[in-house]
CSV table of C-alpha atoms in Angstrom, one decimal:
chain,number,residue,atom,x,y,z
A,130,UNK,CA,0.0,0.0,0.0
A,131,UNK,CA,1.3,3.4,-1.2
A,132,UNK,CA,2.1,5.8,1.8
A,133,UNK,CA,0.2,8.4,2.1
A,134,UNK,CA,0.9,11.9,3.7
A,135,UNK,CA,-2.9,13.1,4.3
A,136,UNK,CA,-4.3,10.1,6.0
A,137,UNK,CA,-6.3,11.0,8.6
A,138,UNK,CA,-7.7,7.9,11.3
A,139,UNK,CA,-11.4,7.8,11.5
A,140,UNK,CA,-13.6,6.8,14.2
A,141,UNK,CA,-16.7,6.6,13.6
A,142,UNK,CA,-19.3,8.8,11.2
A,143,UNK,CA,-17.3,11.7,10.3
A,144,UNK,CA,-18.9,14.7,11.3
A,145,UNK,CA,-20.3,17.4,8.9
A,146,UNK,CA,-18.3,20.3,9.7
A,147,UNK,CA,-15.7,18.0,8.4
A,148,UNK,CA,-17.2,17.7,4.8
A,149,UNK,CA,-17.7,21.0,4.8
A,150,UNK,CA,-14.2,21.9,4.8
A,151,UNK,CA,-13.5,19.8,1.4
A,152,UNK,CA,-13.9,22.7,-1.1
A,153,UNK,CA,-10.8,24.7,0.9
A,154,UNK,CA,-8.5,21.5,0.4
A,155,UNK,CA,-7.4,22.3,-3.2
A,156,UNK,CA,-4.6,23.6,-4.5
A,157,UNK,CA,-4.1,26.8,-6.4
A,158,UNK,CA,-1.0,26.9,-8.6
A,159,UNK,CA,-1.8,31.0,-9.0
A,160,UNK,CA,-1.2,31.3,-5.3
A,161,UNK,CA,1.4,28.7,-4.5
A,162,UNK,CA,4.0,29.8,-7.5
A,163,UNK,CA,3.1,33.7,-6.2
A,164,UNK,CA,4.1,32.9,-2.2
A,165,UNK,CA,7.3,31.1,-3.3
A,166,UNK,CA,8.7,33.0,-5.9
A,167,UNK,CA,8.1,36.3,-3.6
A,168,UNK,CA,9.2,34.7,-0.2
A,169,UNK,CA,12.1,33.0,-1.8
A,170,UNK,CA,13.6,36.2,-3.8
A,171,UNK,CA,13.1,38.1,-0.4
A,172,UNK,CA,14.9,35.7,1.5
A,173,UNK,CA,17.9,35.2,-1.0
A,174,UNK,CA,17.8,39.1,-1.1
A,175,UNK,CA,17.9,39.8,2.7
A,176,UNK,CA,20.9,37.3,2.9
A,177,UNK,CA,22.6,38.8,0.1
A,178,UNK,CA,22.6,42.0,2.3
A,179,UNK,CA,23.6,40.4,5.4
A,180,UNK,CA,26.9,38.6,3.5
A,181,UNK,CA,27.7,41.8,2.8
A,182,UNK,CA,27.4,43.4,5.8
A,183,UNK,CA,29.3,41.1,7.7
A,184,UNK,CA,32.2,41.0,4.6
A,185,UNK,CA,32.3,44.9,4.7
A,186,UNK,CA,32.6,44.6,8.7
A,187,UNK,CA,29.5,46.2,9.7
A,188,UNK,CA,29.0,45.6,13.2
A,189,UNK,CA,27.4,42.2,13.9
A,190,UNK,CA,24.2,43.4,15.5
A,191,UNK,CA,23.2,45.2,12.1
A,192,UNK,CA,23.6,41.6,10.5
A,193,UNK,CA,21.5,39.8,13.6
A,194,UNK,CA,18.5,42.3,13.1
A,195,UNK,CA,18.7,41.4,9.3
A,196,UNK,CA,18.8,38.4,10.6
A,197,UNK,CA,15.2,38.5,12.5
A,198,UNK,CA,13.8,39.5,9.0
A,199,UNK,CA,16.0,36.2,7.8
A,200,UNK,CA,14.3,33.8,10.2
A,201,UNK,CA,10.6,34.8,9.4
A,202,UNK,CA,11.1,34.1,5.7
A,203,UNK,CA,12.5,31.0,7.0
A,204,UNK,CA,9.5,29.9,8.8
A,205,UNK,CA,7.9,30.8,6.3
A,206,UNK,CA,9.5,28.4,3.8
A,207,UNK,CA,9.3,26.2,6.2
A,208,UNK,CA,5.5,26.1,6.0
A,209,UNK,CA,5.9,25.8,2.5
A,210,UNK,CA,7.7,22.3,3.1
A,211,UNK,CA,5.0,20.8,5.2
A,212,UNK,CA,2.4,21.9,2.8
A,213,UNK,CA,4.3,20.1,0.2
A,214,UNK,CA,4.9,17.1,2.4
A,215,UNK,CA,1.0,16.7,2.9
A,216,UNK,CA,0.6,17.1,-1.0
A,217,UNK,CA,-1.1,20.5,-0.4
A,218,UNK,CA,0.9,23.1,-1.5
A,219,UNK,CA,1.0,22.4,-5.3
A,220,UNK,CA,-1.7,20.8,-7.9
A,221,UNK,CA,1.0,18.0,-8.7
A,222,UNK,CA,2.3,15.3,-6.6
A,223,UNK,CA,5.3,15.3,-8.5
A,224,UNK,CA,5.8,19.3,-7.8
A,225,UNK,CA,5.3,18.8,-4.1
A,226,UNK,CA,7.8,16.7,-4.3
A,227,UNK,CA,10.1,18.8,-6.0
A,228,UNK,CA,9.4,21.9,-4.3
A,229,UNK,CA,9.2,20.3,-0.9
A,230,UNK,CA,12.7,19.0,-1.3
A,231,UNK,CA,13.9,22.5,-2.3
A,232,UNK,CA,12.3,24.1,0.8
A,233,UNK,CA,13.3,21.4,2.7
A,234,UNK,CA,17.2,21.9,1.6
A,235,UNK,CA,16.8,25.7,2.4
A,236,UNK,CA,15.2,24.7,5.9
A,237,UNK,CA,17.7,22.0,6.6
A,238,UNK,CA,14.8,18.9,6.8
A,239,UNK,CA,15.1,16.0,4.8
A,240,UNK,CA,11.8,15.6,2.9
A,241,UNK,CA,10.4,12.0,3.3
A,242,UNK,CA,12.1,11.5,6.2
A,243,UNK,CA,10.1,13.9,8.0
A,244,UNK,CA,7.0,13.7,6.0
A,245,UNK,CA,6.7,10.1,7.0
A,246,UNK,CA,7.6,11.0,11.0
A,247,UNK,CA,4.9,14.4,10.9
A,248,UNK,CA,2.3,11.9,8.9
A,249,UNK,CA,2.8,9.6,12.4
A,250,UNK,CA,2.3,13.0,14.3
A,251,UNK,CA,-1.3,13.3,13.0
A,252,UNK,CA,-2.1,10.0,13.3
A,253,UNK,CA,-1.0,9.9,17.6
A,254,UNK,CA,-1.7,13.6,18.4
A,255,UNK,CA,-3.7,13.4,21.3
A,256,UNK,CA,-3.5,10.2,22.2
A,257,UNK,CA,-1.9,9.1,25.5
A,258,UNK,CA,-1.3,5.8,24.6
A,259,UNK,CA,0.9,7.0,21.0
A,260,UNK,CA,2.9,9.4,22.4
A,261,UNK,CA,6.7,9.7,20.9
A,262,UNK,CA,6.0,10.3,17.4
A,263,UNK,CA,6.7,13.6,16.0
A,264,UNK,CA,6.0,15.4,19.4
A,265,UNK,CA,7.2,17.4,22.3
A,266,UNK,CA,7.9,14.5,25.1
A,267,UNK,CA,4.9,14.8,27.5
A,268,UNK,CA,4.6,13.0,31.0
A,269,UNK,CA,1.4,12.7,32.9
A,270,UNK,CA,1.7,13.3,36.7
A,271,UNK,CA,1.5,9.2,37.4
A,272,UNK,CA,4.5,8.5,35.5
A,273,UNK,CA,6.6,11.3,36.5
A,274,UNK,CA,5.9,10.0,39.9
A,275,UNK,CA,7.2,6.6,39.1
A,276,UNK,CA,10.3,7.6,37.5
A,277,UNK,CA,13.9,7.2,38.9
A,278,UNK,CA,14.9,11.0,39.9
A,279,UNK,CA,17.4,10.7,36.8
A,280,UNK,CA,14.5,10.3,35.0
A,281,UNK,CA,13.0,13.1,36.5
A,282,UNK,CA,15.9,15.1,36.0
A,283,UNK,CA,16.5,14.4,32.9
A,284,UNK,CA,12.5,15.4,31.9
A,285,UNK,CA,13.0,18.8,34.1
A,286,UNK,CA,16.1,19.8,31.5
A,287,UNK,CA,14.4,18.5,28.2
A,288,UNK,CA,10.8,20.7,30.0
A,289,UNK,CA,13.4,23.9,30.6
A,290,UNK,CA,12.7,26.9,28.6
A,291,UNK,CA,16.3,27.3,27.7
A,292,UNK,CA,16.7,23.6,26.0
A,293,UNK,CA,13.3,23.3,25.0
A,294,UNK,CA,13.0,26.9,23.0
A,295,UNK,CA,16.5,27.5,22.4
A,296,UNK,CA,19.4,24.6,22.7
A,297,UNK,CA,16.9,21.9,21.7
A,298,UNK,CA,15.4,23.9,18.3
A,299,UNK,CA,19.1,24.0,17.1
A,300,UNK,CA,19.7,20.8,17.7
A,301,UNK,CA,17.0,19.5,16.1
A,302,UNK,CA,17.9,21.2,12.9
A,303,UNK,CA,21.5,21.3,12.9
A,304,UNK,CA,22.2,17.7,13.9
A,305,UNK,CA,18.9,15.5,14.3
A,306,UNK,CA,17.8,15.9,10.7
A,307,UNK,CA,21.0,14.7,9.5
A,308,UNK,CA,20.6,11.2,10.5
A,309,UNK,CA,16.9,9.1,9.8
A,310,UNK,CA,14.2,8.9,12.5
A,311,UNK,CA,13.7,5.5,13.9
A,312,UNK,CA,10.2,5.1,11.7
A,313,UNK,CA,12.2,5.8,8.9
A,314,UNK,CA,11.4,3.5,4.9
A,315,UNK,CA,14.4,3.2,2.3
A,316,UNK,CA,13.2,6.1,0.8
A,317,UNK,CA,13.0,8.2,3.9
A,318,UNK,CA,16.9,7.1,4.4
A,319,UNK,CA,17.8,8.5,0.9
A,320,UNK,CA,16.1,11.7,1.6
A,321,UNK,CA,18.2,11.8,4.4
A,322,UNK,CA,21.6,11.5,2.2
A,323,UNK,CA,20.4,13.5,-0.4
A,324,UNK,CA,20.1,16.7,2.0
A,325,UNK,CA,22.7,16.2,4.0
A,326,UNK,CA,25.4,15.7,1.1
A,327,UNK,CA,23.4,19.1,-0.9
A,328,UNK,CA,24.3,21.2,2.2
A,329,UNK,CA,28.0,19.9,2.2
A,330,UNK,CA,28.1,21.3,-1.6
A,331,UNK,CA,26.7,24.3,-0.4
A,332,UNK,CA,28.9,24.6,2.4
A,333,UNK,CA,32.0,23.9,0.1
A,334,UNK,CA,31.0,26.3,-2.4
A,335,UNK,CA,30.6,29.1,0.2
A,336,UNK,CA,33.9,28.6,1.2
A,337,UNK,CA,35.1,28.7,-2.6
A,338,UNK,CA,33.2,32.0,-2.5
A,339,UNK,CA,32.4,34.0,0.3
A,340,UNK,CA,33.9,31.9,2.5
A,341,UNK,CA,32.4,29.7,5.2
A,342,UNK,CA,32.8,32.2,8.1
A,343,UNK,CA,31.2,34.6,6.2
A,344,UNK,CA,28.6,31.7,5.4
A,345,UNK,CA,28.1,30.5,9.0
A,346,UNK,CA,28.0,33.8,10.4
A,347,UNK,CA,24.6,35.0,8.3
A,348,UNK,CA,22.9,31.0,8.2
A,349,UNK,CA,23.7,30.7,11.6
A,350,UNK,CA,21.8,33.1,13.2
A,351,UNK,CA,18.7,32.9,10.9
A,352,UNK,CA,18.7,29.2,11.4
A,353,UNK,CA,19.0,29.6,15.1
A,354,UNK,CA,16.2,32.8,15.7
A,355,UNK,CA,13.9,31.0,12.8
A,356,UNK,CA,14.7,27.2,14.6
A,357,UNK,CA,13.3,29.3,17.9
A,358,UNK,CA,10.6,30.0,16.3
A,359,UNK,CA,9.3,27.2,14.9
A,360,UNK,CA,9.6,24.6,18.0
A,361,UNK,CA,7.6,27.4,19.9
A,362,UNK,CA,4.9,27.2,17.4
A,363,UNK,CA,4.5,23.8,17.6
A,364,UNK,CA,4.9,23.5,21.2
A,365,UNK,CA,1.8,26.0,21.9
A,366,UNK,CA,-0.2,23.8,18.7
A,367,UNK,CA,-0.7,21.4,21.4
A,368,UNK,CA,0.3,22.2,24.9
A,369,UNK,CA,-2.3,25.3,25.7
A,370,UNK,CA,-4.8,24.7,28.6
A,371,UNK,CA,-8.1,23.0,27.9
A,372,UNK,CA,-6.2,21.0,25.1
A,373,UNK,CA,-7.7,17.3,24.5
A,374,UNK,CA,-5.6,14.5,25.3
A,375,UNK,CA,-7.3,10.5,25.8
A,376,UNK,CA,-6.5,7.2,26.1
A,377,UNK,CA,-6.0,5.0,22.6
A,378,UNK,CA,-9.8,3.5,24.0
A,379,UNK,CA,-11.7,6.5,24.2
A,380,UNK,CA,-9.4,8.5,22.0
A,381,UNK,CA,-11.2,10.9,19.1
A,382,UNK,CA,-9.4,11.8,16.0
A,383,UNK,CA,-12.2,14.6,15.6
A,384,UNK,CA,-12.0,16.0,19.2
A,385,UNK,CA,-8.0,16.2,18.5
A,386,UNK,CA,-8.8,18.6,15.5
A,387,UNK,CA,-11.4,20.8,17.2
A,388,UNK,CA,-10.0,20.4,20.8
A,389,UNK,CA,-6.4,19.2,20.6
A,390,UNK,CA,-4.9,21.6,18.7
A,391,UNK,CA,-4.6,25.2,19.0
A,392,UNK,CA,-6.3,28.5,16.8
A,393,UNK,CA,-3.0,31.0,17.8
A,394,UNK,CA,-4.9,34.3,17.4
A,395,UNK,CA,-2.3,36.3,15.7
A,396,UNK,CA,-1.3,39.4,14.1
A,397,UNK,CA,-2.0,39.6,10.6
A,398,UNK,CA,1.4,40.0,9.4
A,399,UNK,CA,2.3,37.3,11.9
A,400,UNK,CA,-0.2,34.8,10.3
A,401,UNK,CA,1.7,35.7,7.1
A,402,UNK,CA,5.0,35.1,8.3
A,403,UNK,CA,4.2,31.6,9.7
A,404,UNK,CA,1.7,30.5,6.8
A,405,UNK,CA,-1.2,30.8,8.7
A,406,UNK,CA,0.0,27.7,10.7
A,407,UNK,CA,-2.1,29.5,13.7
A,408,UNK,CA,-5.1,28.2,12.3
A,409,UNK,CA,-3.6,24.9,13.2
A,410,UNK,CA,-7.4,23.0,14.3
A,411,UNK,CA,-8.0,23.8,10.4
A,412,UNK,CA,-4.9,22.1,9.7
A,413,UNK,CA,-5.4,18.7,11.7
A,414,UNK,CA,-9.0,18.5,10.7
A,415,UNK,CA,-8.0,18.5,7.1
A,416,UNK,CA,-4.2,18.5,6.1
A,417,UNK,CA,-4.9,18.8,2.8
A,418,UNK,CA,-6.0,22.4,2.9
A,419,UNK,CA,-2.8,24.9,1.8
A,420,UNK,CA,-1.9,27.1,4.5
A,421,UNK,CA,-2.7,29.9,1.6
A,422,UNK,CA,-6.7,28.5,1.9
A,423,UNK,CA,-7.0,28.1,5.7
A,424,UNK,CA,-8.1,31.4,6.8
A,425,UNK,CA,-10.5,31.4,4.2
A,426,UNK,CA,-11.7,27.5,5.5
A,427,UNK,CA,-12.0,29.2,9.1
A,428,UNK,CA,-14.3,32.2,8.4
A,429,UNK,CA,-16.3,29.6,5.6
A,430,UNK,CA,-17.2,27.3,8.4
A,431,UNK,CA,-18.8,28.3,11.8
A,432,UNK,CA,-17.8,25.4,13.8
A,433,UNK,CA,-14.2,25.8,13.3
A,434,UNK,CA,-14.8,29.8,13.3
A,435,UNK,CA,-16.1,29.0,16.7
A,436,UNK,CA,-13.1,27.6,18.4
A,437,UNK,CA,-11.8,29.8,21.5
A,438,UNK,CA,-8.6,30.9,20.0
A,439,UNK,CA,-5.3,31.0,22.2
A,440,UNK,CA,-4.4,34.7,22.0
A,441,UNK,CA,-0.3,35.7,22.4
A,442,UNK,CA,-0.4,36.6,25.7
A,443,UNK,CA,-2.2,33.4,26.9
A,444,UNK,CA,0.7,31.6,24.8
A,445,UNK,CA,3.2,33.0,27.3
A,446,UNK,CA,1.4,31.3,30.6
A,447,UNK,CA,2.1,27.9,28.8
A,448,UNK,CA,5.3,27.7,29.2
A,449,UNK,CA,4.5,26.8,32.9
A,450,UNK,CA,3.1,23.2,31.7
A,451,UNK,CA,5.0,19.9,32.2
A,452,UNK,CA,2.8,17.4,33.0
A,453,UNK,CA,-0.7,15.9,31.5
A,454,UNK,CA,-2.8,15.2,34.8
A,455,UNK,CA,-5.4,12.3,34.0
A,456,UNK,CA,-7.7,12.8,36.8
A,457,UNK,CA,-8.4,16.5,36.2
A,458,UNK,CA,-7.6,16.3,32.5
A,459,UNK,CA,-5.5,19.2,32.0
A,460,UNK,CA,-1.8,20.3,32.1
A,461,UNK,CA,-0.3,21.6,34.8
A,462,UNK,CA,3.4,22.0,36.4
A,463,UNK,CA,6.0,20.0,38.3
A,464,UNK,CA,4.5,21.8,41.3
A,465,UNK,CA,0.8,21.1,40.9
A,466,UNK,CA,-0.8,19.4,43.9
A,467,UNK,CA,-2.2,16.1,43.2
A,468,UNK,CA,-5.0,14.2,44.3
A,469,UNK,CA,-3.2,12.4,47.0
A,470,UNK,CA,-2.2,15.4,48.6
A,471,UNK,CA,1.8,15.1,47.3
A,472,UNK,CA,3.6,17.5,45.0
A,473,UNK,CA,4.9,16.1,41.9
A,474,UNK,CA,8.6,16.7,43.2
């Protein structure tokens, strides 16, 4: 059986909401070729600019704001990618394909490789009993308890601000995509090769041109900043109070959509910069719908339009989550006072 990137589990009668969200899910070559060819001449523009900056010895902090402006354009072709790895972004399968592995070079992911892990993500989300898949590591409050204090230790680093938002983005991006996830198919593997020796002929051609200080010094940054970025939008997709979260024997696929993942009420130009990935509910209900069509799909359907969004200030408070407590069904944090009157410690 061919794999395939939009699968979505069903349980049960599909709800009608849901079929009334089919008309958004189609692609519009207009619109895709328009938001690439615009983002991507920005993007090789603004790093033009900062190469020379930093080779006419500007100081360093004009290159980092540039480089703020670098990371939102990467974000931005970032969404691209995962459009292209759920066949969305484009008309043709084939130019998914090929675009996805173009924005996946420029983003640093291998394509199948991690269309085949984030296909595994929408298949689990939500469910208790699947976790490990393309997600931020989430303990409930019973297992913390039961774990050896390394293991607790070692969850209170990975749940720190610092490595979740900061050290562990880079990481991800720099070093984990260069090697196949454990899920990973022959072709996935290839992927894998395939971007990692591209970016050692870029790197080798910088240094042939501008050098690879020069190089490091402006890709670094963006990658860093747009890495940042990214892991906190996926982190708040999922991890925002009254999120839904069950057992595989109650878990449903259609409460995960409306309930399990977020509506990040943003800023327009905010929306723009992260491909309207905000309207993420839209985006697990159907991820076949282009992130171009997705605030259109919200105000054309008044279920989804109903969702209580998660506004940017709310965002903020959830960094304070750790844990998923089963018995009151909600996050909370390593200090939270459970039901048998002992702090999770």
């Amino acid at each position: 059986m061919p794999f395939n990137p939009i699968v979505i589990v069903t349980r049960g009668e599909k709800p009608t909401w849901y079929q009334d969200t089919a008309p958004f899910a189609r692609a519009s070559l207009r619109k895709a070729i328009w938001q690439l060819s615009t983002t991507l001449a920005a993007y090789f523009l603004l790093f033009a600019l900062m190469v020379f900056t930093v080779r006419q010895d500007y100081p360093y902090v004009v290159t980092l704001a540039l480089a703020v402006c670098g990371a939102a354009l990467f974000v931005r072709i970032f969404i691209f990618f995962h459009d292209c790895t759920h066949g969305a972004f484009l008309p043709s399968p084939r130019w998914n394909r090929n675009v996805g592995y173009l924005c996946g070079l420029m983003t640093f992911t291998p394509f199948h490789d991690w269309r085949r892990s984030h296909a595994g993500h929408h298949m689990s989300a939500g469910n208790l009993d699947r976790r490990g898949i393309g997600d931020i590591t989430l303990m409930t409050v019973a297992e913390y308890q039961a774990a050896s204090p390394l293991r607790r230790l070692a969850y209170r680093l990975y749940r720190h601000p610092l490595v979740t938002f900061v050290i562990g983005p880079t990481y991800y991006f720099l070093v984990r995509n260069r090697y196949p996830s454990k899920i990973a198919k022959k072709p996935d593997v290839y992927s894998v090769v395939i971007i990692d020796l591209a970016l050692l002929v870029i790197a080798t051609l910088a240094e042939l041109t501008i050098s690879l200080r020069t190089y490091l010094l402006v890709q670094g940054p963006i990658l860093v900043f747009a890495a940042s970025v990214g892991i906190w939008l996926f982190y708040i997709q999922h991890q925002f109070q009254g999120v839904y979260w069950a057992r595989q024997a109650s878990w449903d696929p259609w409460r995960v959509a409306l309930e399990g993942a977020s509506y990040y009420q943003l800023p327009r130009w905010l929306h723009w910069a992260t491909g309207n990935i905000g309207f993420h509910h839209i985006h697990h209900a159907r991820p076949g719908i282009p992130n171009y069509r997705l605030r259109e799909c919200h105000e054309g359907v008044p279920v989804l339009k109903s969702v209580r969004p998660l506004t940017l200030r709310e965002s903020l408070g959830t960094v304070s989550f750790k844990l998923w407590d089963e018995d009151l069904q909600r996050l909370v944090g390593f200090r939270h006072q459970v039901a048998d009157g002992q702090h999770a410690k």
